[in-house]
Coordinates of C-alpha atoms and ligand atoms in Angstrom, one line a residue:
X1 CA 38.6 196.1 230.2
X2 CA 35.7 199.0 230.6
X3 CA 36.8 202.4 231.9
X4 CA 34.3 205.0 232.2
X5 CA 36.7 208.6 231.9
X6 CA 35.2 212.1 232.4
X7 CA 36.9 214.9 230.8
X8 CA 35.2 218.3 230.5
X9 CA 31.3 218.0 230.2
X10 CA 30.9 214.3 228.2
X11 CA 31.0 211.0 229.7
X12 CA 32.3 208.3 227.6
X13 CA 33.0 204.9 227.9
X14 CA 36.3 203.6 226.4
X15 CA 38.0 200.1 225.8
X16 CA 41.6 199.9 227.0
X17 CA 43.6 197.1 226.1
X18 CA 46.7 196.1 224.1
X19 CA 44.6 197.0 220.3
X20 CA 44.2 200.2 219.2
X21 CA 40.3 201.1 219.1
X22 CA 38.2 199.6 216.3
X23 CA 35.9 202.2 216.3
X24 CA 37.2 206.0 215.4
X25 CA 38.7 207.8 218.7
X26 CA 38.2 211.4 218.5
X27 CA 39.4 214.5 220.2
X28 CA 37.4 217.3 220.0
X29 CA 37.4 221.0 221.5
X30 CA 41.3 220.6 221.8
X31 CA 43.8 223.2 221.2
X32 CA 45.8 221.1 218.8
X33 CA 49.5 221.7 218.4
X34 CA 50.8 220.2 215.2
X35 CA 53.2 221.6 216.5
X36 CA 53.8 223.6 213.6
X37 CA 50.7 225.5 214.6
X38 CA 48.0 225.5 217.1
X39 CA 44.3 224.9 215.7
X40 CA 41.7 226.3 218.3
X41 CA 38.4 224.5 218.5
X42 CA 40.4 221.5 216.8
X43 CA 39.0 217.9 216.0
X44 CA 41.5 215.2 215.7
X45 CA 40.4 211.7 214.7
X46 CA 42.4 208.4 215.1
X47 CA 41.5 205.0 213.5
X48 CA 43.9 202.0 213.2
X49 CA 46.1 203.6 215.6
X50 CA 47.0 206.5 213.4
X51 CA 45.8 210.1 212.7
X52 CA 43.2 209.8 210.0
X53 CA 42.1 213.6 210.5
X54 CA 43.1 216.7 211.9
X55 CA 41.6 220.2 211.8
X56 CA 39.0 223.1 212.7
X57 CA 35.8 221.8 214.3
X58 CA 34.0 223.6 211.4
X59 CA 36.1 221.7 208.9
X60 CA 35.6 217.9 210.1
X61 CA 32.8 215.6 210.4
X62 CA 32.8 213.5 213.4
X63 CA 32.2 209.7 212.3
X64 CA 28.7 208.3 214.0
X65 CA 30.4 205.6 215.5
X66 CA 32.9 207.3 217.2
X67 CA 34.4 207.5 220.5
X68 CA 34.5 210.9 221.6
X69 CA 36.8 212.5 224.4
X70 CA 36.3 216.2 224.8
X71 CA 39.2 217.8 225.6
X72 CA 37.7 220.6 227.0
X73 CA 40.0 223.6 225.6
X74 CA 43.2 221.6 226.7
X75 CA 46.1 221.4 224.3
X76 CA 46.4 218.3 222.2
X77 CA 50.1 217.6 221.3
X78 CA 52.4 214.8 219.8
X79 CA 53.5 212.7 222.3
X80 CA 57.1 213.1 224.0
X81 CA 60.0 211.3 222.2
X82 CA 62.9 210.8 225.0
X83 CA 65.7 209.5 222.8
X84 CA 68.2 209.3 225.8
X85 CA 66.8 207.5 229.0
X86 CA 68.4 204.8 231.2
X87 CA 65.7 203.8 233.4
X88 CA 62.5 204.7 235.7
X89 CA 59.9 203.5 237.7
X90 CA 62.8 201.6 239.8
X91 CA 64.1 199.8 236.8
X92 CA 66.9 200.3 234.6
X93 CA 67.6 199.1 230.9
X94 CA 71.0 197.3 232.0
X95 CA 68.9 194.8 234.3
X96 CA 67.9 193.4 231.0
X97 CA 64.6 192.1 231.8
X98 CA 61.2 192.5 230.2
X99 CA 59.6 193.9 233.5
X100 CA 62.3 196.6 233.7
X101 CA 61.3 197.6 230.2
X102 CA 57.5 197.6 231.4
X103 CA 58.3 199.7 234.6
X104 CA 60.2 202.3 232.4
X105 CA 57.8 202.6 229.7
X106 CA 55.1 202.9 232.4
X107 CA 56.7 205.6 234.8
X108 CA 58.0 207.8 231.4
X109 CA 54.5 207.4 230.0
X110 CA 53.1 209.3 233.0
X111 CA 55.5 212.1 232.3
X112 CA 54.4 212.3 228.3
X113 CA 56.6 209.9 226.7
X114 CA 55.1 207.9 224.0
X115 CA 58.2 207.0 222.8
X116 CA 61.4 205.9 224.3
X117 CA 64.8 204.7 223.3
X118 CA 66.6 202.9 226.3
X119 CA 70.3 203.4 226.8
X120 CA 72.8 201.1 228.0
X121 CA 75.7 202.1 229.6
X122 CA 79.4 201.0 229.6
X123 CA 79.4 197.6 231.0
X124 CA 80.9 194.1 229.5
X125 CA 79.6 193.4 225.9
X126 CA 77.8 190.4 227.0
X127 CA 75.7 192.5 229.5
X128 CA 75.2 195.3 226.7
X129 CA 74.0 192.6 224.3
X130 CA 71.6 191.0 227.0
X131 CA 69.8 194.5 227.3
X132 CA 69.9 195.2 223.6
X133 CA 68.1 191.6 223.4
X134 CA 65.3 192.6 225.7
X135 CA 65.1 196.0 223.9
X136 CA 64.7 194.4 220.7
X137 CA 61.9 192.1 222.2
X138 CA 60.4 195.0 223.9
X139 CA 60.2 197.0 220.3
X140 CA 58.1 194.0 218.8
X141 CA 55.7 194.2 222.0
X142 CA 52.9 196.3 223.0
X143 CA 54.3 197.6 226.2
X144 CA 52.0 199.0 228.9
X145 CA 53.4 202.7 228.3
X146 CA 55.6 204.3 226.0
X147 CA 56.7 202.4 223.0
X148 CA 60.3 201.6 222.8
X149 CA 61.5 202.7 219.3
X150 CA 65.0 200.9 219.7
X151 CA 68.2 200.8 221.4
X152 CA 70.6 203.6 222.3
X153 CA 74.3 202.1 222.7
X154 CA 76.0 204.8 225.3
X155 CA 79.4 203.3 225.5
X156 CA 82.0 201.5 225.9
X157 CA 83.7 203.4 223.1
X158 CA 84.5 206.5 225.5
X159 CA 87.6 208.7 226.5
X160 CA 89.0 208.2 229.6
X161 CA 89.2 211.5 230.6
X162 CA 85.7 212.4 229.6
X163 CA 84.0 209.3 231.1
X164 CA 81.6 211.3 233.5
X165 CA 79.8 208.4 235.3
X166 CA 80.6 205.6 232.9
X167 CA 82.7 202.8 234.6
X168 CA 86.3 203.6 233.4
X169 CA 87.0 199.4 233.9
X170 CA 85.0 199.1 230.8
X171 CA 86.0 201.6 228.7
X172 CA 87.6 200.7 225.0
X173 CA 88.3 201.5 221.5
X174 CA 85.8 200.1 218.7
X175 CA 86.9 197.0 217.1
X176 CA 85.1 195.9 214.0
X177 CA 85.1 192.2 215.3
X178 CA 83.1 193.5 218.6
X179 CA 80.7 196.0 217.3
X180 CA 80.0 194.2 213.8
X181 CA 78.5 191.1 215.6
X182 CA 76.2 193.4 217.8
X183 CA 74.8 195.4 214.5
X184 CA 74.5 192.5 212.5
X185 CA 72.4 190.6 215.1
X186 CA 70.0 193.3 216.5
X187 CA 68.0 195.5 214.3
X188 CA 66.7 197.6 216.7
X189 CA 69.9 199.8 217.3
X190 CA 69.2 203.3 217.0
X191 CA 71.8 205.2 217.6
X192 CA 75.6 205.0 219.0
X193 CA 77.4 207.1 221.0
X194 CA 81.4 207.2 221.0
X195 CA 84.1 209.4 221.2
X196 CA 85.3 210.0 217.8
X197 CA 89.0 210.6 218.4
X198 CA 89.4 207.0 219.7
X199 CA 91.3 204.9 217.1
X200 CA 88.6 203.2 214.9
X201 CA 86.0 205.5 216.2
X202 CA 85.7 207.1 212.3
X203 CA 85.5 203.7 210.8
X204 CA 83.0 203.3 213.3
X205 CA 80.8 206.4 212.2
X206 CA 81.2 205.4 208.6
X207 CA 80.1 202.1 209.3
X208 CA 77.0 203.4 211.6
X209 CA 76.1 205.9 208.3
X210 CA 75.8 203.0 206.0
X211 CA 73.4 201.3 208.2
X212 CA 71.3 204.5 208.7
X213 CA 72.1 204.5 212.4
X214 CA 72.9 207.7 214.4
X215 CA 76.5 208.3 215.1
X216 CA 76.5 210.2 218.4
X217 CA 79.5 212.3 219.6
X218 CA 79.8 211.5 223.2
X219 CA 82.1 211.2 226.5
X220 CA 85.0 212.7 224.0
X221 CA 88.3 214.9 224.6
X222 CA 88.1 215.6 220.8
X223 CA 89.3 218.8 219.3
X224 CA 87.8 221.0 216.4
X225 CA 89.9 219.2 214.1
X226 CA 89.0 215.8 215.2
X227 CA 85.1 217.0 215.3
X228 CA 85.6 217.8 211.4
X229 CA 86.9 214.6 210.7
X230 CA 83.8 212.9 212.8
X231 CA 81.4 214.7 210.8
X232 CA 83.0 213.8 207.5
X233 CA 82.9 209.9 208.8
X234 CA 78.9 210.3 209.5
X235 CA 78.7 211.5 213.2
X236 CA 75.7 213.9 213.0
X237 CA 74.7 214.4 216.7
X238 CA 76.3 215.3 219.9
X239 CA 75.2 213.5 223.1
X240 CA 74.2 215.5 226.3
X241 CA 75.7 218.7 225.4
X242 CA 78.3 220.1 228.3
X243 CA 78.4 216.9 229.7
X244 CA 81.3 214.7 229.1
X245 CA 83.0 216.8 226.5
X246 CA 86.1 219.1 225.8
X247 CA 86.1 222.7 225.8
X248 CA 88.5 225.4 224.9
X249 CA 92.4 224.4 225.9
X250 CA 95.3 226.4 225.4
X251 CA 98.7 225.1 223.9
X252 CA 101.6 227.2 224.8
X253 CA 99.8 230.8 223.1
X254 CA 97.3 229.0 221.5
X255 CA 93.8 228.4 221.8
X256 CA 92.1 225.0 220.4
X257 CA 88.4 224.8 220.1
X258 CA 87.2 221.6 221.7
X259 CA 83.9 219.8 221.5
X260 CA 81.6 222.5 223.0
X261 CA 83.1 225.3 220.7
X262 CA 82.6 222.8 217.7
X263 CA 79.1 221.6 218.1
X264 CA 78.0 225.4 218.9
X265 CA 79.8 226.3 215.7
X266 CA 78.8 223.5 213.1
X267 CA 75.5 223.5 211.4
X268 CA 76.0 219.8 210.4
X269 CA 75.6 218.7 213.9
X270 CA 72.3 218.7 216.1
X271 CA 72.5 218.5 219.9
X272 CA 70.4 217.5 222.9
X273 CA 70.2 218.8 226.6
X274 CA 69.6 217.2 229.7
X275 CA 66.8 219.5 230.5
X276 CA 66.1 218.6 234.2
X277 CA 66.9 222.0 235.6
X278 CA 69.7 220.6 237.2
X279 CA 72.7 219.2 234.9
X280 CA 72.3 222.6 233.0
X281 CA 71.9 226.0 234.2
X282 CA 69.2 228.0 232.3
X283 CA 71.7 230.4 231.1
X284 CA 73.6 227.5 229.3
X285 CA 70.3 225.9 227.9
X286 CA 69.7 229.7 226.3
X287 CA 73.2 229.7 225.0
X288 CA 73.0 226.3 223.3
X289 CA 69.6 227.5 221.5
X290 CA 70.6 231.0 221.0
X291 CA 73.6 229.4 219.0
X292 CA 72.3 226.1 217.7
X293 CA 68.7 227.5 216.7
X294 CA 65.7 225.8 218.3
X295 CA 65.5 223.2 215.5
X296 CA 68.7 221.4 216.2
X297 CA 68.3 220.9 220.0
X298 CA 66.2 218.4 221.5
X299 CA 65.7 217.8 225.4
X300 CA 66.4 214.4 226.8
X301 CA 66.0 213.2 230.3
X302 CA 69.1 211.0 230.8
X303 CA 67.2 209.5 233.1
X304 CA 68.1 206.9 236.0
X305 CA 65.7 204.1 237.6
X306 CA 64.9 206.6 240.3
X307 CA 63.0 208.8 237.6
X308 CA 59.3 209.0 238.8
X309 CA 59.8 207.6 242.4
X310 CA 60.3 210.8 244.6
X311 CA 62.9 211.8 247.3
X312 CA 64.7 209.2 249.1
X313 CA 67.9 207.1 249.1
X314 CA 68.6 204.5 246.4
X315 CA 71.0 202.1 245.0
X316 CA 72.0 203.4 241.6
X317 CA 74.1 201.2 239.7
X318 CA 75.6 199.4 242.9
X319 CA 76.3 203.2 244.1
X320 CA 74.5 204.7 247.2
X321 CA 72.4 207.8 246.2
X322 CA 70.0 210.3 247.6
X323 CA 66.9 211.9 245.7
X324 CA 66.5 215.3 247.1
X325 CA 65.1 218.8 246.2
X326 CA 67.7 221.4 245.9
X327 CA 67.1 225.1 245.4
X328 CA 70.5 227.1 244.8
X329 CA 70.2 230.5 243.6
X330 CA 74.0 230.6 242.7
X331 CA 73.6 227.7 240.1
X332 CA 70.5 229.2 239.1
X333 CA 68.1 226.4 240.0
X334 CA 64.7 227.6 240.8
X335 CA 62.1 226.2 243.9
X336 CA 59.6 224.3 242.4
X337 CA 57.8 221.4 243.9
X338 CA 59.1 218.0 242.9
X339 CA 62.3 219.7 241.5
X340 CA 64.5 216.5 242.4
X341 CA 67.9 215.3 241.5
X342 CA 69.9 212.2 242.2
X343 CA 73.3 212.5 243.9
X344 CA 76.1 210.7 245.6
X345 CA 75.7 210.6 249.2
X346 CA 78.8 212.9 249.4
X347 CA 76.6 215.8 247.2
X348 CA 79.5 216.6 245.4
X349 CA 78.4 214.7 242.2
X350 CA 74.9 214.1 240.3
X351 CA 74.1 210.3 240.0
X352 CA 71.6 211.1 237.3
X353 CA 68.5 212.7 236.4
X354 CA 65.1 211.3 237.8
X355 CA 63.2 213.7 235.7
X356 CA 60.4 212.5 233.0
X357 CA 60.4 214.6 229.9
X358 CA 57.2 216.8 230.8
X359 CA 59.2 218.4 233.5
X360 CA 62.1 218.9 230.6
X361 CA 59.5 220.9 228.4
X362 CA 58.3 222.9 231.2
X363 CA 61.8 224.1 232.1
X364 CA 62.1 225.2 228.7
X365 CA 58.9 227.6 229.1
X366 CA 59.9 228.5 232.9
X367 CA 63.7 228.7 233.0
X368 CA 64.6 229.1 229.1
X369 CA 61.7 231.5 228.2
X370 CA 60.7 229.6 225.2
X371 CA 56.7 229.5 224.1
X372 CA 54.9 226.3 224.8
X373 CA 54.6 225.7 221.0
X374 CA 58.7 226.0 220.7
X375 CA 59.4 224.0 224.1
X376 CA 57.0 221.1 222.9
X377 CA 59.0 220.9 219.6
X378 CA 62.1 220.3 221.3
X379 CA 60.3 217.2 222.6
X380 CA 58.6 216.0 219.3
X381 CA 59.6 216.8 216.0
X382 CA 63.2 217.6 216.9
X383 CA 64.1 214.1 218.3
X384 CA 62.0 212.4 215.9
X385 CA 64.3 214.1 213.1
X386 CA 67.7 212.9 215.3
X387 CA 66.4 209.4 214.7
X388 CA 65.0 209.9 211.4
X389 CA 61.3 208.8 212.3
X390 CA 59.7 212.1 211.6
X391 CA 57.7 210.7 208.9
X392 CA 55.8 208.7 211.2
X393 CA 56.3 210.5 214.7
X394 CA 56.5 213.9 216.1
X395 CA 53.5 215.5 215.0
X396 CA 50.0 215.3 214.5
X397 CA 49.3 215.1 210.8
X398 CA 47.4 212.7 208.7
X399 CA 49.0 209.3 208.4
X400 CA 51.1 209.8 211.5
X401 CA 51.2 207.3 214.5
X402 CA 48.5 208.3 217.0
X403 CA 51.0 209.3 219.8
X404 CA 49.1 211.9 221.4
X405 CA 49.0 213.9 224.9
X406 CA 46.5 216.3 226.4
X407 CA 48.3 218.7 228.4
X408 CA 47.0 221.5 230.3
X409 CA 48.5 225.1 230.2
X410 CA 51.4 224.1 232.6
X411 CA 52.3 221.2 230.7
X412 CA 50.8 218.7 233.3
X413 CA 50.2 215.6 231.3
X414 CA 46.3 214.7 231.4
X415 CA 46.4 211.8 229.4
X416 CA 49.0 209.8 227.3
X417 CA 47.7 208.0 224.0
X418 CA 50.2 205.3 222.4
X419 CA 49.2 204.3 219.1
X420 CA 45.8 205.2 219.6
X421 CA 45.7 203.4 223.1
X422 CA 44.8 205.2 226.3
X423 CA 48.1 204.3 228.5
X424 CA 47.6 207.0 231.0
X425 CA 45.3 209.4 232.4
X426 CA 45.6 211.8 235.2
Ligands
ZN501 ZN1 76.5 210.0 229.0

């Protein structure tokens, strides 16, 4: 298909399709955020779906046969990587269909995600397997939007007390005869979230470490001692900080640190924040970054199927929910257009985030006070490191995958490029 696309002063015709461009694709007149540094008047060349050269205009020769996109002085950043999301565009990972994966891929590419890690939820193991099968297929295919990197298994090995929105009917202890089948059969599993205090969960952690799968502490009532054992067993990450985890408790005269204090304290652990502006108030996001340091925190959407659809009534995992905007000063929730969240009809609990990851990056700037460069790190190189793909993704450097965004100063997504293909433009 041929499209003509105009940005800045230059008119260029670009071929869109499932293959990377044959001719080199060149971005010029860009503020390139690598994100370790910003190169003004930058040029970036894409060949065969990879970044083949990046630097300042005076140092790089633009190939003659190249297709040139003038970024008109806007930011060129690595594509965002969302390592925890359940759905979007009306579809859920648990729908377990290829169409659902495509809808999720497209909805999140609009929000600047070039890579996604679709996440399952606590359900009968057969349903989880069906979803993983579809994720495995999607990983091998070229999707119309964001690329699927692999699966995140969130549940069913969770604490009943800290289940949050996980269905209690399906929660259980991890048994090797169950999870080994899953791990043996599907290569696409990148990450497993589990409560380390459950019987068998440390053994699971060791198995995941052997297979280089991220073991993530989640929906857990563990104490500090339990978290120390989890780290020794191979758990390296903590799922959605402050959601579904124990905090400080007291037994008689004695205080016991929970998962919150342990995560803040232990340098061995990275974590992630649902930065939709509702799930965590700015003060808590500031606290996490202040204590953990910027390098150890990623932003995630944890988005559900209604992400990217706007306000209205939806059925979410069989529950009736309402997506509406929400301004509440006492909860530090700012007035902002499109600031939606999903709630149960009783409005006493969230039904999930409906954000795309661009909103999370904007929130780190607007609500937490980070620079755009630091906020971009939290959605690019940081999550790439968590899942061990930072050799290929999360930064703009020679040899890396050409997953690229053009962003304006307010982090509105102007264009999304996945593996050298333009998949979205505003
Ligand atoms: Zn969760």
